[in-house]
PDB file of C-alpha atoms and ligand atoms in Angstrom:
ATOM      1  CA  UNK A  96      16.365 -11.257   2.801  1.00  0.00           C
ATOM      2  CA  UNK A  97      13.834 -13.364   0.338  1.00  0.00           C
ATOM      3  CA  UNK A  98      10.937 -12.983   3.158  1.00  0.00           C
ATOM      4  CA  UNK A  99      11.237  -9.464   3.455  1.00  0.00           C
ATOM      5  CA  UNK A 100      11.320  -9.344  -0.279  1.00  0.00           C
ATOM      6  CA  UNK A 101       7.228 -11.086   0.510  1.00  0.00           C
ATOM      7  CA  UNK A 102       5.808  -9.233   2.525  1.00  0.00           C
ATOM      8  CA  UNK A 103       7.284  -5.864   0.659  1.00  0.00           C
ATOM      9  CA  UNK A 104       5.579  -7.155  -2.422  1.00  0.00           C
ATOM     10  CA  UNK A 105       2.109  -8.432  -0.571  1.00  0.00           C
ATOM     11  CA  UNK A 106       2.005  -5.104   1.392  1.00  0.00           C
ATOM     12  CA  UNK A 107       2.662  -3.070  -2.071  1.00  0.00           C
ATOM     13  CA  UNK A 108      -0.654  -5.318  -3.433  1.00  0.00           C
ATOM     14  CA  UNK A 109      -2.942  -4.254  -0.572  1.00  0.00           C
ATOM     15  CA  UNK A 110      -1.231  -0.537  -0.679  1.00  0.00           C
ATOM     16  CA  UNK A 111      -2.015  -1.075  -4.503  1.00  0.00           C
ATOM     17  CA  UNK A 112      -6.019  -3.036  -3.737  1.00  0.00           C
ATOM     18  CA  UNK A 113      -6.676  -0.172  -0.714  1.00  0.00           C
ATOM     19  CA  UNK A 114      -5.978   2.709  -3.239  1.00  0.00           C
ATOM     20  CA  UNK A 115      -8.467   1.528  -5.923  1.00  0.00           C
ATOM     21  CA  UNK A 116     -10.403   4.118  -7.354  1.00  0.00           C
ATOM     22  CA  UNK A 117     -14.507   4.436  -5.687  1.00  0.00           C
ATOM     23  CA  UNK A 118     -17.031   4.021  -9.544  1.00  0.00           C
ATOM     24  CA  UNK A 119     -18.847   6.272 -10.035  1.00  0.00           C
ATOM     25  CA  UNK A 120     -22.087   5.686  -7.518  1.00  0.00           C
ATOM     26  CA  UNK A 121     -19.824   5.418  -4.368  1.00  0.00           C
ATOM     27  CA  UNK A 122     -19.329   9.465  -4.944  1.00  0.00           C
ATOM     28  CA  UNK A 123     -22.620  10.008  -3.961  1.00  0.00           C
ATOM     29  CA  UNK A 124     -23.758  10.519  -0.553  1.00  0.00           C
ATOM     30  CA  UNK A 125     -27.809   9.257  -1.458  1.00  0.00           C
ATOM     31  CA  UNK A 126     -25.769   5.895  -2.927  1.00  0.00           C
ATOM     32  CA  UNK A 127     -24.951   4.800   0.861  1.00  0.00           C
ATOM     33  CA  UNK A 128     -27.865   7.202   2.181  1.00  0.00           C
ATOM     34  CA  UNK A 129     -29.715   4.635   0.405  1.00  0.00           C
ATOM     35  CA  UNK A 130     -28.311   1.876   0.918  1.00  0.00           C
ATOM     36  CA  UNK A 131     -28.871   2.150   4.416  1.00  0.00           C
ATOM     37  CA  UNK A 132     -32.113   3.200   3.859  1.00  0.00           C
ATOM     38  CA  UNK A 133     -33.083  -0.184   2.748  1.00  0.00           C
ATOM     39  CA  UNK A 134     -30.568  -2.567   5.175  1.00  0.00           C
ATOM     40  CA  UNK A 135     -33.196  -1.130   7.587  1.00  0.00           C
ATOM     41  CA  UNK A 136     -36.569  -1.409   5.672  1.00  0.00           C
ATOM     42  CA  UNK A 137     -36.079  -5.100   5.707  1.00  0.00           C
ATOM     43  CA  UNK A 138     -34.717  -5.878   8.714  1.00  0.00           C
ATOM     44  CA  UNK A 139     -38.248  -3.190   9.976  1.00  0.00           C
ATOM     45  CA  UNK A 140     -40.225  -5.837   7.935  1.00  0.00           C
ATOM     46  CA  UNK A 141     -39.122  -8.952   8.815  1.00  0.00           C
ATOM     47  CA  UNK A 142     -41.653 -10.790  11.353  1.00  0.00           C
ATOM     48  CA  UNK A 143     -40.504 -12.112  14.712  1.00  0.00           C
ATOM     49  CA  UNK A 144     -40.593 -16.276  14.230  1.00  0.00           C
ATOM     50  CA  UNK A 145     -42.244 -16.586  18.020  1.00  0.00           C
ATOM     51  CA  UNK A 146     -42.547 -21.247  16.620  1.00  0.00           C
ATOM     52  CA  UNK A 147     -40.441 -23.674  18.921  1.00  0.00           C
ATOM     53  CA  UNK A 148     -37.722 -24.381  17.634  1.00  0.00           C
ATOM     54  CA  UNK A 149     -37.317 -28.681  15.739  1.00  0.00           C
ATOM     55  CA  UNK A 150     -34.600 -28.723  15.557  1.00  0.00           C
ATOM     56  CA  UNK A 151     -30.694 -27.458  15.746  1.00  0.00           C
ATOM     57  CA  UNK A 152     -28.196 -27.530  13.457  1.00  0.00           C
ATOM     58  CA  UNK A 153     -24.743 -26.244  14.850  1.00  0.00           C
ATOM     59  CA  UNK A 154     -22.693 -25.217  12.796  1.00  0.00           C
ATOM     60  CA  UNK A 155     -18.549 -23.795  14.154  1.00  0.00           C
ATOM     61  CA  UNK A 156     -15.959 -22.291  12.695  1.00  0.00           C
ATOM     62  CA  UNK A 157     -12.859 -22.896  14.865  1.00  0.00           C
ATOM     63  CA  UNK A 158     -10.936 -19.537  15.428  1.00  0.00           C
ATOM     64  CA  UNK A 159     -12.811 -18.492  12.657  1.00  0.00           C
ATOM     65  CA  UNK A 160     -13.803 -14.583  14.346  1.00  0.00           C
ATOM     66  CA  UNK A 161     -14.433 -10.902  13.337  1.00  0.00           C
ATOM     67  CA  UNK A 162     -11.582 -10.941  11.741  1.00  0.00           C
ATOM     68  CA  UNK A 163     -11.364 -13.564  10.175  1.00  0.00           C
ATOM     69  CA  UNK A 164     -14.688 -13.895   9.198  1.00  0.00           C
ATOM     70  CA  UNK A 165     -13.809  -9.786   7.300  1.00  0.00           C
ATOM     71  CA  UNK A 166     -10.440 -11.263   5.465  1.00  0.00           C
ATOM     72  CA  UNK A 167     -12.941 -14.314   3.953  1.00  0.00           C
ATOM     73  CA  UNK A 168     -14.839 -11.863   2.524  1.00  0.00           C
ATOM     74  CA  UNK A 169     -13.066  -9.959   0.743  1.00  0.00           C
ATOM     75  CA  UNK A 170     -11.107 -12.776  -0.386  1.00  0.00           C
ATOM     76  CA  UNK A 171     -14.455 -13.369  -2.322  1.00  0.00           C
ATOM     77  CA  UNK A 172     -15.564 -10.833  -3.038  1.00  0.00           C
ATOM     78  CA  UNK A 173     -11.658  -9.838  -4.894  1.00  0.00           C
ATOM     79  CA  UNK A 174     -11.683 -12.827  -6.706  1.00  0.00           C
ATOM     80  CA  UNK A 175     -14.455 -11.820  -7.951  1.00  0.00           C
ATOM     81  CA  UNK A 176     -12.636  -9.467  -9.163  1.00  0.00           C
ATOM     82  CA  UNK A 177     -14.526  -7.059  -6.782  1.00  0.00           C
ATOM     83  CA  UNK A 178     -12.612  -4.361  -3.952  1.00  0.00           C
ATOM     84  CA  UNK A 179     -13.936  -6.819  -1.304  1.00  0.00           C
ATOM     85  CA  UNK A 180     -15.430  -5.394   1.181  1.00  0.00           C
ATOM     86  CA  UNK A 181     -18.948  -4.717  -0.123  1.00  0.00           C
ATOM     87  CA  UNK A 182     -19.374  -8.211  -1.237  1.00  0.00           C
ATOM     88  CA  UNK A 183     -22.104  -9.755   0.938  1.00  0.00           C
ATOM     89  CA  UNK A 184     -22.400 -13.554   3.057  1.00  0.00           C
ATOM     90  CA  UNK A 185     -24.472 -16.162   3.626  1.00  0.00           C
ATOM     91  CA  UNK A 186     -24.243 -15.666   6.511  1.00  0.00           C
ATOM     92  CA  UNK A 187     -23.808 -11.109   6.075  1.00  0.00           C
ATOM     93  CA  UNK A 188     -27.748 -12.060   5.709  1.00  0.00           C
ATOM     94  CA  UNK A 189     -28.442 -13.812   9.009  1.00  0.00           C
ATOM     95  CA  UNK A 190     -31.722 -12.813  10.867  1.00  0.00           C
ATOM     96  CA  UNK A 191     -30.158 -13.507  14.219  1.00  0.00           C
ATOM     97  CA  UNK A 192     -26.510 -13.351  15.069  1.00  0.00           C
ATOM     98  CA  UNK A 193     -24.582 -13.356  18.839  1.00  0.00           C
ATOM     99  CA  UNK A 194     -21.043 -13.161  19.892  1.00  0.00           C
ATOM    100  CA  UNK A 195     -19.004 -15.056  22.288  1.00  0.00           C
ATOM    101  CA  UNK A 196     -15.897 -14.067  23.878  1.00  0.00           C
ATOM    102  CA  UNK A 197     -13.475 -17.218  23.947  1.00  0.00           C
ATOM    103  CA  UNK A 198     -10.993 -17.667  26.780  1.00  0.00           C
ATOM    104  CA  UNK A 199     -10.816 -20.999  29.185  1.00  0.00           C
ATOM    105  CA  UNK A 200     -10.731 -20.407  32.786  1.00  0.00           C
ATOM    106  CA  UNK A 201      -6.772 -20.671  33.333  1.00  0.00           C
ATOM    107  CA  UNK A 202      -6.026 -19.068  30.182  1.00  0.00           C
ATOM    108  CA  UNK A 203      -6.375 -15.868  27.880  1.00  0.00           C
ATOM    109  CA  UNK A 204      -5.672 -17.860  24.468  1.00  0.00           C
ATOM    110  CA  UNK A 205      -8.459 -20.402  24.488  1.00  0.00           C
ATOM    111  CA  UNK A 206      -8.321 -25.117  23.109  1.00  0.00           C
ATOM    112  CA  UNK A 207     -10.308 -26.064  20.880  1.00  0.00           C
ATOM    113  CA  UNK A 208     -11.601 -28.673  24.049  1.00  0.00           C
ATOM    114  CA  UNK A 209     -11.907 -26.642  26.273  1.00  0.00           C
ATOM    115  CA  UNK A 210     -14.131 -23.662  23.800  1.00  0.00           C
ATOM    116  CA  UNK A 211     -15.864 -26.763  23.206  1.00  0.00           C
ATOM    117  CA  UNK A 212     -16.893 -27.667  26.247  1.00  0.00           C
ATOM    118  CA  UNK A 213     -18.204 -24.087  26.473  1.00  0.00           C
ATOM    119  CA  UNK A 214     -20.426 -24.225  23.136  1.00  0.00           C
ATOM    120  CA  UNK A 215     -22.523 -28.109  24.472  1.00  0.00           C
ATOM    121  CA  UNK A 216     -22.058 -27.791  27.557  1.00  0.00           C
ATOM    122  CA  UNK A 217     -22.650 -24.898  29.086  1.00  0.00           C
ATOM    123  CA  UNK A 218     -19.722 -24.948  30.531  1.00  0.00           C
ATOM    124  CA  UNK A 219     -15.890 -22.786  30.696  1.00  0.00           C
ATOM    125  CA  UNK A 220     -12.987 -24.972  31.974  1.00  0.00           C
ATOM    126  CA  UNK A 221      -9.168 -24.865  31.534  1.00  0.00           C
ATOM    127  CA  UNK A 222      -7.017 -25.365  28.730  1.00  0.00           C
ATOM    128  CA  UNK A 223      -6.548 -28.403  27.175  1.00  0.00           C
ATOM    129  CA  UNK A 224      -9.176 -30.100  29.608  1.00  0.00           C
ATOM    130  CA  UNK A 225     -13.027 -31.620  27.936  1.00  0.00           C
ATOM    131  CA  UNK A 226     -16.306 -32.295  29.800  1.00  0.00           C
ATOM    132  CA  UNK A 227     -15.318 -31.430  32.987  1.00  0.00           C
ATOM    133  CA  UNK A 228     -14.836 -28.248  35.382  1.00  0.00           C
ATOM    134  CA  UNK A 229     -12.480 -25.870  35.909  1.00  0.00           C
ATOM    135  CA  UNK A 230     -11.714 -27.725  39.276  1.00  0.00           C
ATOM    136  CA  UNK A 231     -10.548 -30.612  36.909  1.00  0.00           C
ATOM    137  CA  UNK A 232      -6.536 -29.520  36.898  1.00  0.00           C
ATOM    138  CA  UNK A 233      -4.974 -29.879  32.970  1.00  0.00           C
ATOM    139  CA  UNK A 234      -2.107 -32.850  33.279  1.00  0.00           C
ATOM    140  CA  UNK A 235      -3.683 -34.180  37.141  1.00  0.00           C
ATOM    141  CA  UNK A 236      -5.846 -36.685  35.689  1.00  0.00           C
ATOM    142  CA  UNK A 237      -7.528 -37.627  39.049  1.00  0.00           C
ATOM    143  CA  UNK A 238      -8.927 -34.351  39.254  1.00  0.00           C
ATOM    144  CA  UNK A 239     -11.232 -36.083  36.327  1.00  0.00           C
ATOM    145  CA  UNK A 240     -13.608 -38.044  38.464  1.00  0.00           C
ATOM    146  CA  UNK A 241     -15.934 -36.325  39.962  1.00  0.00           C
ATOM    147  CA  UNK A 242     -16.387 -33.360  37.846  1.00  0.00           C
ATOM    148  CA  UNK A 243     -17.459 -34.389  34.530  1.00  0.00           C
ATOM    149  CA  UNK A 244     -20.159 -31.918  33.489  1.00  0.00           C
ATOM    150  CA  UNK A 245     -22.959 -33.025  31.057  1.00  0.00           C
ATOM    151  CA  UNK A 246     -23.208 -32.324  27.609  1.00  0.00           C
ATOM    152  CA  UNK A 247     -26.403 -30.933  24.692  1.00  0.00           C
ATOM    153  CA  UNK A 248     -25.759 -34.729  23.880  1.00  0.00           C
ATOM    154  CA  UNK A 249     -26.519 -35.944  26.610  1.00  0.00           C
ATOM    155  CA  UNK A 250     -29.529 -32.991  27.036  1.00  0.00           C
ATOM    156  CA  UNK A 251     -31.297 -34.509  24.138  1.00  0.00           C
ATOM    157  CA  UNK A 252     -31.178 -37.896  24.729  1.00  0.00           C
ATOM    158  CA  UNK A 253     -32.744 -37.301  28.197  1.00  0.00           C
ATOM    159  CA  UNK A 254     -35.532 -35.555  25.790  1.00  0.00           C
ATOM    160  CA  UNK A 255     -35.688 -38.547  23.763  1.00  0.00           C
ATOM    161  CA  UNK A 256     -34.488 -37.114  20.256  1.00  0.00           C
ATOM    162  CA  UNK A 257     -32.058 -39.565  18.489  1.00  0.00           C
ATOM    163  CA  UNK A 258     -28.999 -39.515  17.064  1.00  0.00           C
ATOM    164  CA  UNK A 259     -29.481 -39.077  13.198  1.00  0.00           C
ATOM    165  CA  UNK A 260     -27.289 -42.732  12.289  1.00  0.00           C
TER     166      UNK A 260
HETATM  167  C1  NAG B 420     -10.952 -12.043 -13.017  1.00  0.00           C
HETATM  168  O1  NAG B 420     -10.143 -11.156 -13.599  1.00  0.00           O
HETATM  169  C2  NAG B 420      -9.365 -12.359 -14.614  1.00  0.00           C
HETATM  170  C3  NAG B 420      -8.224 -11.359 -15.376  1.00  0.00           C
HETATM  171  O2  NAG B 420      -9.252  -9.970 -15.634  1.00  0.00           O
HETATM  172  C4  NAG B 420     -10.223 -13.076 -15.268  1.00  0.00           C
HETATM  173  O3  NAG B 420      -9.669 -13.995 -15.965  1.00  0.00           O
HETATM  174  C5  NAG B 420     -11.370 -14.116 -13.938  1.00  0.00           C
HETATM  175  O4  NAG B 420     -11.813 -14.691 -14.694  1.00  0.00           O
HETATM  176  C6  NAG B 420     -11.638 -12.734 -13.625  1.00  0.00           C
HETATM  177  N1  NAG B 420     -13.242 -14.128 -12.361  1.00  0.00           N
HETATM  178  C7  NAG B 420     -14.226 -13.406 -12.731  1.00  0.00           C
HETATM  179  C8  NAG B 420     -15.029 -14.906 -11.365  1.00  0.00           C
HETATM  180  O5  NAG B 420     -14.706 -12.453 -13.692  1.00  0.00           O
END
């Protein structure tokens, strides 16, 4: 019962936020078209960087998909007393972005071991396994031998890179 009341209150709050009235500028079609022109122009003005990258920083928001990211954007804006959707996150300004499909070879919803293997070794594998190909079976330890895969860490070491101490 208590939970039901909390859920209903939360829904009411969401609806209240959803119905917040537009700012005067947002009622003017030219506001949106001008924003679109500025966005397009800034992309067209961008200079293509063709240099070879010296280093790569790899940050991974585990479980962070578009939906989670959108929720974060809205919360950030609402904590600043905005409606939220209009907030620009730093990641929104990155010049290049990509999307990845995350799944395990044997399971639709992957775990972090299998996805880390995909990201760091370039090989999709079975649920609950890490650093091995899909020829290794989940929970059958003897199938690990001979099915190990190399990772970006080994490739970096082989290329003479040093690790940060
Ligand atoms: C948002 O509004 C609340 C209530 O008026 C206020 O206490 C808070 O300081 C405001 N936050 C920001 C970031 O302006």
